Short mmCIF file of C-alpha atoms and ligand atoms in Angstrom, two decimals:
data_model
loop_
_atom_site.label_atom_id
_atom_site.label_comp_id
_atom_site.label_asym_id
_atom_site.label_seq_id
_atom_site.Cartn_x
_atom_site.Cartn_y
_atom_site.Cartn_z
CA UNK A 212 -8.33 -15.52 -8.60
CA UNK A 213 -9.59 -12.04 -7.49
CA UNK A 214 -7.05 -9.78 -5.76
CA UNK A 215 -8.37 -7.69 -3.33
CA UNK A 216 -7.87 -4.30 -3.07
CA UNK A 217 -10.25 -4.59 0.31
CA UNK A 218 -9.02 -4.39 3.82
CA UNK A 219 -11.31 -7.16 5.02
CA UNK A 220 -11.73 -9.71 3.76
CA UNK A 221 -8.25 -9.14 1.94
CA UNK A 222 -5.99 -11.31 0.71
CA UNK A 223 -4.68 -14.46 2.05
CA UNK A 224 -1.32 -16.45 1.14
CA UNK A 225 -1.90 -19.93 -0.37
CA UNK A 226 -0.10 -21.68 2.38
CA UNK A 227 -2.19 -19.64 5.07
CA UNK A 228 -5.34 -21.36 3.01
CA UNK A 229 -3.58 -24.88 2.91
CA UNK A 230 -3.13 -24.70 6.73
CA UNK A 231 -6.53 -25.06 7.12
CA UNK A 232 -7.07 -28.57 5.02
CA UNK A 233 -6.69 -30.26 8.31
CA UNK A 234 -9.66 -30.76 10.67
CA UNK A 235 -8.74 -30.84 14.56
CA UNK A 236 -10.53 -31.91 17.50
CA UNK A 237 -10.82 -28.90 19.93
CA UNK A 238 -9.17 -31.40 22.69
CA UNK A 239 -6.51 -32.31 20.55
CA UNK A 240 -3.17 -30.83 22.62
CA UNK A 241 -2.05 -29.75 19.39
CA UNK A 242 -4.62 -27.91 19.01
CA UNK A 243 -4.65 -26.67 22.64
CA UNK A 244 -1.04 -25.60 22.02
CA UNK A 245 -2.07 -23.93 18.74
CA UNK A 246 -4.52 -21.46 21.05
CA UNK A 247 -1.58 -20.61 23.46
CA UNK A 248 1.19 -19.67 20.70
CA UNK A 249 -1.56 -17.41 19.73
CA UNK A 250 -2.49 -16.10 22.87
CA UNK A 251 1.09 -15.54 24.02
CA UNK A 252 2.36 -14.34 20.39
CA UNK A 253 -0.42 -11.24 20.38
CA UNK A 254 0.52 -10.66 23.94
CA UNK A 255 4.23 -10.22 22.48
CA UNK A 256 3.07 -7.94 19.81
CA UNK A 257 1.58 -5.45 21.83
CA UNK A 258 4.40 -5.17 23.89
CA UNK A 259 2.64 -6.26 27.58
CA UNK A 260 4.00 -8.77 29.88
CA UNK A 261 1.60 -11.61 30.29
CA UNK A 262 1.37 -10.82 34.12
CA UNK A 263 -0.42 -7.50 33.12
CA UNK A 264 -2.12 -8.60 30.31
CA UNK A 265 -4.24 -11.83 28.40
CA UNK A 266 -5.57 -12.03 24.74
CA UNK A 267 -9.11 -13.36 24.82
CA UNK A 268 -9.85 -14.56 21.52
CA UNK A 269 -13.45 -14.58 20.54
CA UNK A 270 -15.33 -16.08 17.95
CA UNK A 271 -17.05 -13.76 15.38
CA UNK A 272 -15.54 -10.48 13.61
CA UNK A 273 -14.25 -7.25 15.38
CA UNK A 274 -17.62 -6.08 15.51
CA UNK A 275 -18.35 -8.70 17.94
CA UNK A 276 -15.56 -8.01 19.74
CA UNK A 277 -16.38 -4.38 20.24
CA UNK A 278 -19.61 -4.93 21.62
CA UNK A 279 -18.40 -7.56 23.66
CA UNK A 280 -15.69 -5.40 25.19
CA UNK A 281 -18.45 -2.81 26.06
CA UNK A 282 -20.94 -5.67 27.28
CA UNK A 283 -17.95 -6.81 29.77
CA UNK A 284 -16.59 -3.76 30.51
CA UNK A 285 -19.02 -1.28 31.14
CA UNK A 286 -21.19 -1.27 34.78
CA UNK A 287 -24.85 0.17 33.59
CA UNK A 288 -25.41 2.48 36.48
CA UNK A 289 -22.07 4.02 36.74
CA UNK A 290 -20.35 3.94 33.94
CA UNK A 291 -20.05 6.24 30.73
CA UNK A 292 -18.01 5.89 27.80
CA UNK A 293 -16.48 9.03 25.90
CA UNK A 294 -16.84 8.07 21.88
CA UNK A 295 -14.37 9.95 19.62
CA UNK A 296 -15.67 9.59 16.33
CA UNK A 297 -14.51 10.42 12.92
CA UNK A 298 -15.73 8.24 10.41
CA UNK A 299 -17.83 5.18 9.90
CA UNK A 300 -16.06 3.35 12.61
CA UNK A 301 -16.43 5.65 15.50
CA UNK A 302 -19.96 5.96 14.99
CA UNK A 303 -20.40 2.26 14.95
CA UNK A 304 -19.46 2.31 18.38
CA UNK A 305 -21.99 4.68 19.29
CA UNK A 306 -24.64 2.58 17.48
CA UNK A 307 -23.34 -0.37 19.93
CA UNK A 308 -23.44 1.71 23.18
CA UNK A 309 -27.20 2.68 21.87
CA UNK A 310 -28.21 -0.85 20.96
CA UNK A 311 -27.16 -2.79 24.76
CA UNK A 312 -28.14 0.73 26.58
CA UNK A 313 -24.66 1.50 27.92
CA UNK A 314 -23.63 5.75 28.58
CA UNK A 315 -22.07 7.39 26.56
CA UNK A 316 -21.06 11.06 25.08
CA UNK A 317 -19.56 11.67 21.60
CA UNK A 318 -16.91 13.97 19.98
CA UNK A 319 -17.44 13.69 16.39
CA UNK A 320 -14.90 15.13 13.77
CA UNK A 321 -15.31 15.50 9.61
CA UNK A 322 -14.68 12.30 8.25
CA UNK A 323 -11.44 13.59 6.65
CA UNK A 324 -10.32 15.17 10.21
CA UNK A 325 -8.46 13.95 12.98
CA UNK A 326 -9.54 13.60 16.20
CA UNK A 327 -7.64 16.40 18.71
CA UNK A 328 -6.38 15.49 21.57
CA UNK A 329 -6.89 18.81 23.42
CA UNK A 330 -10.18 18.04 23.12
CA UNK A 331 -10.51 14.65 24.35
CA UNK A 332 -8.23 15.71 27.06
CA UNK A 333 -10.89 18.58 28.03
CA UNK A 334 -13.77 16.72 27.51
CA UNK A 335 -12.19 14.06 29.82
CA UNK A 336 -11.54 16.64 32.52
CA UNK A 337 -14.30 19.06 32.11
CA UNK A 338 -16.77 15.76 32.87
CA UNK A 339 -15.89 13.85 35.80
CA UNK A 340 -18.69 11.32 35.10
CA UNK A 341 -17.13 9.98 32.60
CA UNK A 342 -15.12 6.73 32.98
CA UNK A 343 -13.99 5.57 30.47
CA UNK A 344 -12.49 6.71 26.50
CA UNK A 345 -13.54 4.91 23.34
CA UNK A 346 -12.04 5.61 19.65
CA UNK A 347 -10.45 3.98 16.29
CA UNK A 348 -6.98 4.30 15.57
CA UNK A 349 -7.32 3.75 11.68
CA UNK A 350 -10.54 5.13 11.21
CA UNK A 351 -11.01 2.53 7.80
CA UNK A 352 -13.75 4.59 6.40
CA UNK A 353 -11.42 7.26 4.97
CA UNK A 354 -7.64 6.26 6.01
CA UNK A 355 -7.12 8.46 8.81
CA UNK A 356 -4.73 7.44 11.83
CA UNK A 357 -5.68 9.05 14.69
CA UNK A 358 -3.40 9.97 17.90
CA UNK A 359 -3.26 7.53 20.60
CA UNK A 360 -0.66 8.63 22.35
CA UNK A 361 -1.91 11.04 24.97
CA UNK A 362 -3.70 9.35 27.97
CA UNK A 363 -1.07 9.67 30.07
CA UNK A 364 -1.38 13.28 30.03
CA UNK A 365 -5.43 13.07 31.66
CA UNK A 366 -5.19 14.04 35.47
CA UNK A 367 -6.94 10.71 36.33
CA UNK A 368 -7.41 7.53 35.52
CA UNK A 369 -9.93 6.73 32.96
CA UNK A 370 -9.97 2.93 31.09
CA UNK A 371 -8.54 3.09 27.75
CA UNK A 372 -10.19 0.80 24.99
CA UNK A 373 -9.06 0.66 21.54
CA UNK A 374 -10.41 -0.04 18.35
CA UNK A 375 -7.01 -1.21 16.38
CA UNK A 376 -9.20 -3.26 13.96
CA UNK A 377 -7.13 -1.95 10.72
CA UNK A 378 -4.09 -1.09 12.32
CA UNK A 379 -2.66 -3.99 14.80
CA UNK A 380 0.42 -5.55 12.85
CA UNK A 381 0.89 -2.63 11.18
CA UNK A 382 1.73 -0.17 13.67
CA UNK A 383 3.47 -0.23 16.64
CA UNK A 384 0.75 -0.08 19.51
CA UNK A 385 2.97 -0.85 22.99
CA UNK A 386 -0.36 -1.34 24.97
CA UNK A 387 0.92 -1.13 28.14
CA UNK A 388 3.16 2.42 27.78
CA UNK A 389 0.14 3.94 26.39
CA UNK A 390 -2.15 2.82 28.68
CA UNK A 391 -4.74 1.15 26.91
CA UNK A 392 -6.83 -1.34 28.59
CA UNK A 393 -8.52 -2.65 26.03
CA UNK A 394 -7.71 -3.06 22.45
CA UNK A 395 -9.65 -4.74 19.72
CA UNK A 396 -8.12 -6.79 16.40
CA UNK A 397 -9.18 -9.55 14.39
CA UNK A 398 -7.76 -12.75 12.45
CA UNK A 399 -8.27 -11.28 8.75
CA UNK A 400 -6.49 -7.54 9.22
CA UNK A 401 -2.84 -7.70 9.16
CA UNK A 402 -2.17 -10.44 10.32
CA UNK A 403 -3.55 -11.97 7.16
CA UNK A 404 -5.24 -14.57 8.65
CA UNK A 405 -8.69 -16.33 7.39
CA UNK A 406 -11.71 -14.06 9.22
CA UNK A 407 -13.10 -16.28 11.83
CA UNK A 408 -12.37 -14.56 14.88
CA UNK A 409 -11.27 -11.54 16.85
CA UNK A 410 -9.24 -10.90 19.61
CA UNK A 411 -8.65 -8.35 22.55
CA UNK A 412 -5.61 -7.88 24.37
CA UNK A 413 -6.80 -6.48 28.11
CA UNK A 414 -5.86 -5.45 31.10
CA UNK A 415 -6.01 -7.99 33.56
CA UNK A 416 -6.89 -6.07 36.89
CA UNK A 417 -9.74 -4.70 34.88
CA UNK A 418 -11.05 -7.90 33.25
CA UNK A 419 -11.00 -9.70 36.54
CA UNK A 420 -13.41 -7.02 37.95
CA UNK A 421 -15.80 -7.32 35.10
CA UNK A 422 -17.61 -10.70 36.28
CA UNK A 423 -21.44 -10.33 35.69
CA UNK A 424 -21.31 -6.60 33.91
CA UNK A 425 -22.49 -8.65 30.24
CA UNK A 426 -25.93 -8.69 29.49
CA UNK A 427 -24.82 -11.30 27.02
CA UNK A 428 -23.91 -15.24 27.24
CA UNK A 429 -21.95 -15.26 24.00
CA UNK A 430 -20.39 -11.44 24.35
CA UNK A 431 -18.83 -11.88 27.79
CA UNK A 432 -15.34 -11.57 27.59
CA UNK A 433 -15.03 -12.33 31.51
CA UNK A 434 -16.52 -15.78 31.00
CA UNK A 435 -14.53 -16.41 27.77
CA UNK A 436 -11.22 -16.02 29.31
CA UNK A 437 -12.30 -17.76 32.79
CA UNK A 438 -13.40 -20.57 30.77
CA UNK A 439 -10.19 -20.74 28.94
CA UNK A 440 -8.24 -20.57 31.91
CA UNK A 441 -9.52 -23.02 33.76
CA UNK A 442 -9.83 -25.24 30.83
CA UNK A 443 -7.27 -24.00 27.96
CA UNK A 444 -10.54 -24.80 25.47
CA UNK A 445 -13.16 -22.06 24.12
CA UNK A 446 -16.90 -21.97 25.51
CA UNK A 447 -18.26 -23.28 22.28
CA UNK A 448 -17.11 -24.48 19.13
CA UNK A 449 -13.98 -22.84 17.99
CA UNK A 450 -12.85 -22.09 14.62
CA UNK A 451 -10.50 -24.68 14.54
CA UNK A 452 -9.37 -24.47 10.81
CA UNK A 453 -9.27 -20.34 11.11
CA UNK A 454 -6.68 -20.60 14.52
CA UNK A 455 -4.50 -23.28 12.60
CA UNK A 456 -4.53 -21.17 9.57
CA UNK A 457 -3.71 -17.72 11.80
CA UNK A 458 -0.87 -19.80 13.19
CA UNK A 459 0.45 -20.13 10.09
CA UNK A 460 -0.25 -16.40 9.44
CA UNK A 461 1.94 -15.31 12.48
CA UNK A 462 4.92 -17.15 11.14
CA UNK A 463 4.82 -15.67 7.90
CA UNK A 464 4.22 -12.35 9.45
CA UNK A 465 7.59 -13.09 11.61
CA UNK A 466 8.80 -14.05 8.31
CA UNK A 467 8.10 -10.78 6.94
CA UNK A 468 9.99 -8.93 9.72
CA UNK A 469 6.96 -8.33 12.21
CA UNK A 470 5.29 -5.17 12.66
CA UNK A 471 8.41 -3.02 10.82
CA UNK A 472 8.55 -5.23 7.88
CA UNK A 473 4.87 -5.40 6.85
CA UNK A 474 4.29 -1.54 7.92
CA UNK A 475 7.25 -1.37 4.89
CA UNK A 476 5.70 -3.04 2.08
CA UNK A 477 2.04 -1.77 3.15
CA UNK A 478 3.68 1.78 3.13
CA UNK A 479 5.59 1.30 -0.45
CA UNK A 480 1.99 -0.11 -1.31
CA UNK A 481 -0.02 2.79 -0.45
CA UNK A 482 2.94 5.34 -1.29
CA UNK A 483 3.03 3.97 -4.95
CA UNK A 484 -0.76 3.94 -5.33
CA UNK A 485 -1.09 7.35 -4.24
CA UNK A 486 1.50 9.18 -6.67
CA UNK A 487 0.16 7.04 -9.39
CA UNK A 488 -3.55 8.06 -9.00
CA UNK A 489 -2.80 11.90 -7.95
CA UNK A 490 -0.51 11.63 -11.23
CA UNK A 491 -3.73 10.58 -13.33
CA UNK A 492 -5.87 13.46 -11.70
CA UNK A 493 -7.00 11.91 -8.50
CA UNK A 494 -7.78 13.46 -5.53
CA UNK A 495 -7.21 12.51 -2.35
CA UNK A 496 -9.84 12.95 0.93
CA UNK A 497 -7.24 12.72 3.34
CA UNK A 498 -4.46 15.07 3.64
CA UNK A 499 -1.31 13.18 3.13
CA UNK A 500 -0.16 13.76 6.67
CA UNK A 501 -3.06 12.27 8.44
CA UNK A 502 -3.32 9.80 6.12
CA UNK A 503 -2.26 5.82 6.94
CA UNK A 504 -0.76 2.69 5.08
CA UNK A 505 -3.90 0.69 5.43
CA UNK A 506 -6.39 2.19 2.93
CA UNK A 507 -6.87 5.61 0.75
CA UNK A 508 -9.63 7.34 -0.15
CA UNK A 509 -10.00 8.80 -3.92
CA UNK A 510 -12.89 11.98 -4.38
CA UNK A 511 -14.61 11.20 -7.56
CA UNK A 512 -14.19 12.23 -11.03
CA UNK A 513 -15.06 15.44 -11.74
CA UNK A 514 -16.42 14.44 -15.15
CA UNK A 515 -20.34 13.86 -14.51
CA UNK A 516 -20.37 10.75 -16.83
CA UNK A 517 -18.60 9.00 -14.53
CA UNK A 518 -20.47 5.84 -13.08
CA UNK A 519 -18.59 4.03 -9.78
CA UNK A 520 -20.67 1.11 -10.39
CA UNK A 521 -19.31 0.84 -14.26
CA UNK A 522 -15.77 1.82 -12.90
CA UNK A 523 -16.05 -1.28 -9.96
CA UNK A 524 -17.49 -3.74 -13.06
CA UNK A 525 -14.64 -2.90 -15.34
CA UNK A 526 -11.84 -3.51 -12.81
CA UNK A 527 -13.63 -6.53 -11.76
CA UNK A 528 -13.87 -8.00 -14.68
CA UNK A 529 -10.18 -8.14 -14.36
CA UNK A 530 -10.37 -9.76 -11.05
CA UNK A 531 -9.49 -6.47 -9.19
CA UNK A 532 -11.55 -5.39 -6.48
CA UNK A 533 -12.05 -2.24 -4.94
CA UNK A 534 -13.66 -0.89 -2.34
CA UNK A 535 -16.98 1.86 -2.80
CA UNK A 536 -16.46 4.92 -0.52
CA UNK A 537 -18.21 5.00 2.84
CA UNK A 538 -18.44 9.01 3.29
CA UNK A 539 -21.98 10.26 4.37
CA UNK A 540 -20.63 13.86 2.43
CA UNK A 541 -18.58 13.59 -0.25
CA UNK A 542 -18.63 11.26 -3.31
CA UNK A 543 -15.38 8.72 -2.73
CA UNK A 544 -14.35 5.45 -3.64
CA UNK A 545 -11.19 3.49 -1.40
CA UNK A 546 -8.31 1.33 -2.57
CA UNK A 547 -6.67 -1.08 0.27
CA UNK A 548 -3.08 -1.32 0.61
CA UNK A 549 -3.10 -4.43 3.17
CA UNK A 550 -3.29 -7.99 3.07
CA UNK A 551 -0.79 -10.42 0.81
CA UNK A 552 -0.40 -7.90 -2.16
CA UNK A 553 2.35 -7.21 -3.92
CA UNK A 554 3.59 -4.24 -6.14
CA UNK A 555 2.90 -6.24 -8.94
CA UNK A 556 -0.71 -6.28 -8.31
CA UNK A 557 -0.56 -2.36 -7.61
CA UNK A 558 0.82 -2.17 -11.29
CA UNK A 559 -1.44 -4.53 -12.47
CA UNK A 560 -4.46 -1.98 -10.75
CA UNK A 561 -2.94 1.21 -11.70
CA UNK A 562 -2.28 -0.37 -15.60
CA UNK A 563 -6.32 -1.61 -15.62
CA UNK A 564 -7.49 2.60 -14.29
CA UNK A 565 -5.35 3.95 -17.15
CA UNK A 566 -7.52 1.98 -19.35
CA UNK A 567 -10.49 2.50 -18.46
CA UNK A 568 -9.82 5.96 -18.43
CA UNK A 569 -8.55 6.24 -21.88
CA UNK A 570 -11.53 3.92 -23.14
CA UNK A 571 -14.39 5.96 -21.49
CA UNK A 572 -12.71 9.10 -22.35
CA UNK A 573 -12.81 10.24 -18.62
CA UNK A 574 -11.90 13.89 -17.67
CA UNK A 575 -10.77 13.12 -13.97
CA UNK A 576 -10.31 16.27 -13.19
C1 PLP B 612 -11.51 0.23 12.25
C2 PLP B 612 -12.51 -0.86 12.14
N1 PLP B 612 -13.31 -1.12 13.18
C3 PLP B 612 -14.22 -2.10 13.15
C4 PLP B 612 -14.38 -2.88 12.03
C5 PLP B 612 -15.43 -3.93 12.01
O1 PLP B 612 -14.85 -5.17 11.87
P1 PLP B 612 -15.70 -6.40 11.25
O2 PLP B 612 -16.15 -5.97 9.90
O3 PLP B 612 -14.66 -7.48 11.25
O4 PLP B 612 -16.81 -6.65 12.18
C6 PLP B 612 -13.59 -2.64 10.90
C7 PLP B 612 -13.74 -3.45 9.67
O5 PLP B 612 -13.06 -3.30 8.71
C8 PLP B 612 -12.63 -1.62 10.96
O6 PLP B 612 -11.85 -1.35 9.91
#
């Protein structure tokens, strides 16, 4: 079996796997009830009251969901989105807004910066035109957890939407308190479901303004949730298997002691890895107090023999897999810390680097 050192896909539990051995009708009301202990346990984890808020779940990965959020969300002719963007992720979202010809302006940081607040704060008030504010909480590309906790501050009211991909179920996000409108997760993050589907926890006085804004049948979040309302079933076919096994997922995750208790063992994960590599000669791209429990980011080598693609083979061959580096400057390579790991298989990952370092002879730094 491969352990993944990947945040997505990333590992799975056996008994999240087993749960999906059973096939379902979509009609079946244990399978309708299976869609509302989802609905109203994400609802629970972000802290909203389900007056105020509903979790559409959509099929696809949290791609989808992003551009479905901006499909619903966004009016053509007067709407325009503010992008903060530090990384991969961020810029993604421009690439969307491009792509289905939606406004937008960008504030782009180093990939191994945070985003400032002061500055979305002043580009917020220095444009009036702009109506809503876009950006990645843990930017995945290089680690980074970025500041979310500052809308309030803005002298008027601009919609909130949230890309908590790699961080919901990690981190404490109360959705309502800090004003976000819209925030984006999916089945196979940490929640440590099977990947099959995303899901967005919105505002409900916003979605129920939103009918018609999609230029999209499949990425209209209005229609998703009105269908579901009125009929407690998806538009088209669900993943049946992926919401049984995400059940399942949510009870080990309660198991686990929620949000606190899998931030804890992601944390010791990521805390570990990092001494252990910086003790070997590793650098790190992030500095440690920017950086997240989610994923870490490792500069290359200095010594010029060394080969990623030799270094991913070797540790694969031991059924440990890494992650290459998504930087557009510097040379990296990334190490997940999420999904059903244990410290064990940090040992196991640290133990297999050592080795290849003393076989190859690599000067790391
Ligand atoms: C922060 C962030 N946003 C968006 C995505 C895209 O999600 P997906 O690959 O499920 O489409 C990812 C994927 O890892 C992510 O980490």
């Amino acid at each position: 079996m491969q352990i993944l050192f990947t945040p997505g896909p990333l590992l799975t539990t056996k008994t999240v796997k087993e749960a999906a051995l059973v096939d379902m009708g979509s009609r079946d009301p244990k399978f309708v009830q299976i869609i509302q202990n989802i609905r109203s346990t994400l609802l629970k984890l972000s802290n909203v009251e389900e007056k105020d808020y509903t979790a559409v779940l959509l099929q696809g990965s949290g791609t989808y969901a992003i551009e479905a959020t901006f499909h619903t969300v966004l009016k053509r002719e007067t709407d325009k989105v503010l992008v903060v963007s530090n990384g991969a992720y961020g810029e993604r979202q421009a690439k969307i807004l491009t792509a289905i010809n939606k406004k937008f302006v960008k504030l782009t940081y180093d990939e191994n910066q945070k985003c400032l607040v002061e500055d979305i704060i002043k580009a917020i008030e220095e444009d009036p035109t702009i109506t809503h504010l876009s950006m990645v909480h843990s930017e995945t590309t290089s680690g980074i957890i970025n500041d979310i906790d500052f809308v309030h501050r803005l002298s008027r009211r601009v919609v909130f939407i949230l890309d908590a991909v790699s961080s919901f179920g990690a981190y404490e996000i109360p959705v309502s308190k800090l004003n976000i409108d819209f925030l984006i997760s999916t089945s196979n993050k940490n929640i440590q479901g099977l990947p099959g589907f995303a899901f967005v926890i919105a505002n409900k006085s916003i979605l129920t303004q939103c009918k018609g804004n999609a230029a999209s049948l499949v990425l209209d979040l209005y229609d998703q949730e009105e269908y579901m309302l009125k009929t407690q079933q998806f538009r088209f076919t669900p993943p049946t298997h992926v919401l049984r096994c995400f059940e399942c997922a949510l009870k080990e995750f309660e198991e686990e002691g929620s949000i606190k208790g899998r931030q804890k063992r992601y944390t010791e994960l990521q805390q570990y890895l990092s001494q252990q590599m910086q003790s070997l000669g590793f650098k790190l791209f992030v500095d440690p107090k920017d950086q997240g429990c989610i994923i870490t980011t490792f500069l290359f080598p200095k010594d010029p023999n060394f080969n990623f693609n030799q270094f991913y083979d070797y540790l694969a061959a031991k059924n440990l897999i890494i992650y290459p580096g998504k930087m557009t400057k510097a040379e990296t390579f990334r190490v997940g810390s999420i999904g059903a790991l244990t410290m064990e298989n940090m040992h196991q990952l640290i133990e297999a680097i050592k080795a290849f370092i003393a076989e190859t002879n690599l000067q790391v730094q």
